[in-house]
Amino acid sequence: MQVDADFIIRVTIGLLVITAPFDPVKLLFFNQVLTDRPQSRASAALKVTLYVSVILAVAALAGKELLEAMGINLHVFGAVGGLVIAAMGFEMLYGGGASKAQGEDERKEGPEEGDGLLMPLSIPLIAGPGAIATTIAFGSQNTSTGGLVAMAIAIAAVAVVTFLFYCYMGGLLARLKPGAVAIMARIGGLLLATLGFQMFLNGLKNFFG
């Protein structure tokens, strides 16, 4: 079994950019949940981390089987998924933000009824359609045992970063100036667009190769 370190890095960066644990919109929502339903920041951050990890893990494990059941070629899905990811990156690059790139309305002012940490924070704000599609697309790029291990390591890395941001950096990053937020979004968008285009080219190469 061979685990590709470069693949782990690409998946980790891609998932971090699209889930955007550093997004002030999501951090503000998280802070609002804690205000409305007082609880330990650490325990709430752990819940969010577990929810997001399970969602991404299910997408990584079941995505391949779902595509095969639908008769969709994995390499074609990887190529198309790369284009979708690149489009998300361009959306962020030109001012859309990570939440908008996932198809979510950033104007949400506070948590809805219920826990608020599972829905709508963990899904769809963090692990939304974009994150799920990204996970499946990356998984289709490497379906070997080593690829699954690499996906697991990447998801674990994303989980650690998510926990640290929501547990320790929420209050600080939620107060970032709009200019700093815009710069972060554009840098993340450029990275995501680059990763997506690379996935598109790899998918075409594998399909015709």
mmCIF file of C-alpha atoms in Angstrom:
data_model
loop_
_atom_site.group_PDB
_atom_site.id
_atom_site.type_symbol
_atom_site.label_atom_id
_atom_site.label_comp_id
_atom_site.label_asym_id
_atom_site.label_seq_id
_atom_site.Cartn_x
_atom_site.Cartn_y
_atom_site.Cartn_z
ATOM 1 C CA MET A 1 0.000 0.000 0.000
ATOM 2 C CA GLN A 2 1.404 3.348 -1.074
ATOM 3 C CA VAL A 3 0.114 6.629 0.331
ATOM 4 C CA ASP A 4 0.710 9.655 -1.898
ATOM 5 C CA ALA A 5 1.814 12.611 0.231
ATOM 6 C CA ASP A 6 1.172 15.062 -2.610
ATOM 7 C CA PHE A 7 -2.391 13.748 -2.918
ATOM 8 C CA ILE A 8 -2.927 14.236 0.824
ATOM 9 C CA ILE A 9 -1.726 17.834 0.576
ATOM 10 C CA ARG A 10 -3.979 18.580 -2.426
ATOM 11 C CA VAL A 11 -7.053 17.082 -0.767
ATOM 12 C CA THR A 12 -6.364 18.836 2.533
ATOM 13 C CA ILE A 13 -5.919 22.230 0.883
ATOM 14 C CA GLY A 14 -8.973 21.745 -1.318
ATOM 15 C CA LEU A 15 -11.222 20.737 1.576
ATOM 16 C CA LEU A 16 -9.908 23.489 3.843
ATOM 17 C CA VAL A 17 -10.590 26.118 1.210
ATOM 18 C CA ILE A 18 -14.126 24.950 0.418
ATOM 19 C CA THR A 19 -15.180 24.170 4.019
ATOM 20 C CA ALA A 20 -13.503 27.437 5.102
ATOM 21 C CA PRO A 21 -13.330 27.014 8.907
ATOM 22 C CA PHE A 22 -11.793 30.510 8.931
ATOM 23 C CA ASP A 23 -14.866 32.099 7.271
ATOM 24 C CA PRO A 24 -16.055 34.933 9.585
ATOM 25 C CA VAL A 25 -19.664 34.395 8.470
ATOM 26 C CA LYS A 26 -19.612 30.855 9.848
ATOM 27 C CA LEU A 27 -17.681 31.899 12.944
ATOM 28 C CA LEU A 28 -20.244 34.609 13.669
ATOM 29 C CA PHE A 29 -23.012 32.044 13.321
ATOM 30 C CA PHE A 30 -21.121 29.728 15.682
ATOM 31 C CA ASN A 31 -20.768 32.538 18.221
ATOM 32 C CA GLN A 32 -24.493 33.265 17.898
ATOM 33 C CA VAL A 33 -25.306 29.619 18.645
ATOM 34 C CA LEU A 34 -23.208 29.833 21.812
ATOM 35 C CA THR A 35 -25.004 33.035 22.783
ATOM 36 C CA ASP A 36 -28.484 31.592 22.249
ATOM 37 C CA ARG A 37 -27.686 28.180 23.736
ATOM 38 C CA PRO A 38 -24.896 28.644 26.302
ATOM 39 C CA GLN A 39 -22.370 25.807 26.322
ATOM 40 C CA SER A 40 -18.631 25.289 26.364
ATOM 41 C CA ARG A 41 -16.910 26.606 23.220
ATOM 42 C CA ALA A 42 -14.689 23.500 23.212
ATOM 43 C CA SER A 43 -17.612 21.065 23.396
ATOM 44 C CA ALA A 44 -19.527 22.939 20.700
ATOM 45 C CA ALA A 45 -16.432 23.023 18.466
ATOM 46 C CA LEU A 46 -15.966 19.277 19.014
ATOM 47 C CA LYS A 47 -19.571 18.612 17.971
ATOM 48 C CA VAL A 48 -19.140 20.633 14.784
ATOM 49 C CA THR A 49 -15.865 18.845 14.031
ATOM 50 C CA LEU A 50 -17.436 15.406 14.475
ATOM 51 C CA TYR A 51 -20.464 16.291 12.344
ATOM 52 C CA VAL A 52 -18.311 17.615 9.494
ATOM 53 C CA SER A 53 -15.893 14.661 9.689
ATOM 54 C CA VAL A 54 -18.713 12.107 9.456
ATOM 55 C CA ILE A 55 -20.306 13.902 6.499
ATOM 56 C CA LEU A 56 -17.032 14.055 4.566
ATOM 57 C CA ALA A 57 -16.102 10.469 5.482
ATOM 58 C CA VAL A 58 -19.433 9.153 4.200
ATOM 59 C CA ALA A 59 -18.938 11.100 0.961
ATOM 60 C CA ALA A 60 -15.421 9.672 0.584
ATOM 61 C CA LEU A 61 -16.475 6.073 1.296
ATOM 62 C CA ALA A 62 -19.849 5.889 -0.447
ATOM 63 C CA GLY A 63 -19.241 8.327 -3.286
ATOM 64 C CA LYS A 64 -17.439 5.801 -5.524
ATOM 65 C CA GLU A 65 -20.127 3.134 -5.079
ATOM 66 C CA LEU A 66 -22.877 5.666 -5.755
ATOM 67 C CA LEU A 67 -21.245 6.754 -8.997
ATOM 68 C CA GLU A 68 -20.717 3.160 -10.126
ATOM 69 C CA ALA A 69 -24.347 2.321 -9.340
ATOM 70 C CA MET A 70 -25.405 5.220 -11.566
ATOM 71 C CA GLY A 71 -23.052 4.098 -14.343
ATOM 72 C CA ILE A 72 -20.905 7.234 -14.153
ATOM 73 C CA ASN A 73 -17.227 6.883 -15.064
ATOM 74 C CA LEU A 74 -15.018 7.906 -12.138
ATOM 75 C CA HIS A 75 -12.520 9.723 -14.341
ATOM 76 C CA VAL A 76 -15.270 11.691 -16.078
ATOM 77 C CA PHE A 77 -16.743 12.627 -12.711
ATOM 78 C CA GLY A 78 -13.305 13.682 -11.534
ATOM 79 C CA ALA A 79 -12.879 15.912 -14.591
ATOM 80 C CA VAL A 80 -16.333 17.476 -14.285
ATOM 81 C CA GLY A 81 -15.894 17.783 -10.531
ATOM 82 C CA GLY A 82 -12.656 19.627 -11.192
ATOM 83 C CA LEU A 83 -14.513 22.136 -13.365
ATOM 84 C CA VAL A 84 -17.130 22.621 -10.641
ATOM 85 C CA ILE A 85 -14.419 23.157 -8.035
ATOM 86 C CA ALA A 86 -12.636 25.612 -10.339
ATOM 87 C CA ALA A 87 -15.922 27.491 -10.806
ATOM 88 C CA MET A 88 -16.286 27.724 -7.018
ATOM 89 C CA GLY A 89 -12.758 29.073 -6.863
ATOM 90 C CA PHE A 90 -13.527 31.756 -9.456
ATOM 91 C CA GLU A 91 -16.675 32.675 -7.502
ATOM 92 C CA MET A 92 -14.541 33.239 -4.414
ATOM 93 C CA LEU A 93 -11.807 34.959 -6.416
ATOM 94 C CA TYR A 94 -14.237 37.560 -7.703
ATOM 95 C CA GLY A 95 -15.858 38.300 -4.367
ATOM 96 C CA GLY A 96 -18.411 35.548 -3.788
ATOM 97 C CA GLY A 97 -16.943 34.084 -0.594
ATOM 98 C CA ALA A 98 -16.779 30.444 0.476
ATOM 99 C CA SER A 99 -20.380 30.248 1.669
ATOM 100 C CA LYS A 100 -21.721 31.625 -1.605
ATOM 101 C CA ALA A 101 -19.505 29.240 -3.552
ATOM 102 C CA GLN A 102 -21.214 26.346 -1.762
ATOM 103 C CA GLY A 103 -24.597 27.753 -2.754
ATOM 104 C CA GLU A 104 -25.529 29.141 0.651
ATOM 105 C CA ASP A 105 -27.087 32.479 1.519
ATOM 106 C CA GLU A 106 -24.615 34.499 3.567
ATOM 107 C CA ARG A 107 -27.323 36.773 4.905
ATOM 108 C CA LYS A 108 -28.459 34.296 7.525
ATOM 109 C CA GLU A 109 -28.577 36.256 10.782
ATOM 110 C CA GLY A 110 -28.802 33.561 13.406
ATOM 111 C CA PRO A 111 -29.428 29.890 14.138
ATOM 112 C CA GLU A 112 -32.708 28.249 13.311
ATOM 113 C CA GLU A 113 -34.718 26.056 15.642
ATOM 114 C CA GLY A 114 -32.858 23.047 17.019
ATOM 115 C CA ASP A 115 -29.243 22.593 17.937
ATOM 116 C CA GLY A 116 -27.897 24.893 15.250
ATOM 117 C CA LEU A 117 -24.540 23.116 15.272
ATOM 118 C CA LEU A 118 -25.611 20.239 13.010
ATOM 119 C CA MET A 119 -28.021 22.157 10.816
ATOM 120 C CA PRO A 120 -27.420 24.606 9.360
ATOM 121 C CA LEU A 121 -23.829 25.141 10.577
ATOM 122 C CA SER A 122 -22.168 21.754 9.943
ATOM 123 C CA ILE A 123 -24.390 21.061 6.956
ATOM 124 C CA PRO A 124 -24.849 22.921 4.685
ATOM 125 C CA LEU A 125 -22.745 25.927 5.782
ATOM 126 C CA ILE A 126 -19.466 24.015 6.353
ATOM 127 C CA ALA A 127 -19.889 20.599 4.715
ATOM 128 C CA GLY A 128 -22.232 21.816 2.023
ATOM 129 C CA PRO A 129 -22.834 20.567 -1.525
ATOM 130 C CA GLY A 130 -19.508 22.010 -2.633
ATOM 131 C CA ALA A 131 -17.534 20.225 0.083
ATOM 132 C CA ILE A 132 -19.346 16.937 -0.536
ATOM 133 C CA ALA A 133 -18.803 17.166 -4.304
ATOM 134 C CA THR A 134 -15.150 18.062 -3.726
ATOM 135 C CA THR A 135 -14.673 15.026 -1.467
ATOM 136 C CA ILE A 136 -16.256 12.667 -3.998
ATOM 137 C CA ALA A 137 -14.260 14.212 -6.847
ATOM 138 C CA PHE A 138 -10.967 13.835 -5.002
ATOM 139 C CA GLY A 139 -11.900 10.288 -4.001
ATOM 140 C CA SER A 140 -12.526 9.384 -7.632
ATOM 141 C CA GLN A 141 -8.969 10.474 -8.473
ATOM 142 C CA ASN A 142 -7.437 7.701 -6.365
ATOM 143 C CA THR A 143 -9.610 4.678 -5.558
ATOM 144 C CA SER A 144 -6.859 2.422 -4.202
ATOM 145 C CA THR A 145 -6.462 1.477 -0.543
ATOM 146 C CA GLY A 146 -3.674 4.024 -0.342
ATOM 147 C CA GLY A 147 -6.059 6.607 -1.759
ATOM 148 C CA LEU A 148 -8.644 5.862 0.930
ATOM 149 C CA VAL A 149 -5.970 6.164 3.612
ATOM 150 C CA ALA A 150 -4.874 9.471 2.084
ATOM 151 C CA MET A 151 -8.475 10.727 2.104
ATOM 152 C CA ALA A 152 -8.834 9.682 5.752
ATOM 153 C CA ILE A 153 -5.646 11.538 6.693
ATOM 154 C CA ALA A 154 -6.790 14.647 4.801
ATOM 155 C CA ILE A 155 -10.227 14.613 6.448
ATOM 156 C CA ALA A 156 -8.573 14.149 9.855
ATOM 157 C CA ALA A 157 -6.325 17.144 9.143
ATOM 158 C CA VAL A 158 -9.350 19.229 8.169
ATOM 159 C CA ALA A 159 -11.076 18.100 11.372
ATOM 160 C CA VAL A 160 -8.141 19.222 13.519
ATOM 161 C CA VAL A 161 -7.967 22.632 11.827
ATOM 162 C CA THR A 162 -11.744 23.055 12.095
ATOM 163 C CA PHE A 163 -11.691 22.277 15.813
ATOM 164 C CA LEU A 164 -8.793 24.645 16.486
ATOM 165 C CA PHE A 165 -10.393 27.526 14.599
ATOM 166 C CA TYR A 166 -13.822 27.170 16.185
ATOM 167 C CA CYS A 167 -12.424 26.512 19.640
ATOM 168 C CA TYR A 168 -9.663 29.098 19.855
ATOM 169 C CA MET A 169 -9.874 31.543 16.962
ATOM 170 C CA GLY A 170 -13.598 32.133 16.615
ATOM 171 C CA GLY A 171 -13.764 35.321 18.608
ATOM 172 C CA LEU A 172 -10.684 36.824 16.953
ATOM 173 C CA LEU A 173 -11.397 35.983 13.322
ATOM 174 C CA ALA A 174 -15.068 36.897 13.600
ATOM 175 C CA ARG A 175 -13.929 40.485 14.178
ATOM 176 C CA LEU A 176 -11.675 40.708 11.127
ATOM 177 C CA LYS A 177 -12.064 43.822 9.028
ATOM 178 C CA PRO A 178 -13.943 43.360 5.730
ATOM 179 C CA GLY A 179 -10.769 44.067 3.745
ATOM 180 C CA ALA A 180 -8.897 41.226 5.441
ATOM 181 C CA VAL A 181 -11.826 38.870 4.865
ATOM 182 C CA ALA A 182 -11.902 39.783 1.164
ATOM 183 C CA ILE A 183 -8.169 39.143 0.779
ATOM 184 C CA MET A 184 -8.449 35.725 2.468
ATOM 185 C CA ALA A 185 -11.397 34.788 0.244
ATOM 186 C CA ARG A 186 -9.557 35.740 -2.933
ATOM 187 C CA ILE A 187 -6.398 33.842 -2.008
ATOM 188 C CA GLY A 188 -8.492 30.797 -1.156
ATOM 189 C CA GLY A 189 -10.395 31.166 -4.423
ATOM 190 C CA LEU A 190 -7.178 31.213 -6.440
ATOM 191 C CA LEU A 191 -5.976 28.032 -4.717
ATOM 192 C CA LEU A 192 -9.316 26.309 -5.246
ATOM 193 C CA ALA A 193 -9.511 27.287 -8.932
ATOM 194 C CA THR A 194 -5.975 25.974 -9.494
ATOM 195 C CA LEU A 195 -6.728 22.668 -7.758
ATOM 196 C CA GLY A 196 -9.963 22.279 -9.689
ATOM 197 C CA PHE A 197 -8.314 22.857 -13.067
ATOM 198 C CA GLN A 198 -5.579 20.368 -12.181
ATOM 199 C CA MET A 199 -8.244 17.788 -11.278
ATOM 200 C CA PHE A 200 -9.959 18.463 -14.625
ATOM 201 C CA LEU A 201 -6.739 17.818 -16.546
ATOM 202 C CA ASN A 202 -5.972 14.685 -14.496
ATOM 203 C CA GLY A 203 -9.469 13.349 -15.147
ATOM 204 C CA LEU A 204 -9.096 13.834 -18.903
ATOM 205 C CA LYS A 205 -5.642 12.241 -18.851
ATOM 206 C CA ASN A 206 -6.885 9.173 -16.948
ATOM 207 C CA PHE A 207 -9.996 8.802 -19.134
ATOM 208 C CA PHE A 208 -8.150 8.946 -22.455
ATOM 209 C CA GLY A 209 -5.042 7.201 -21.101
#
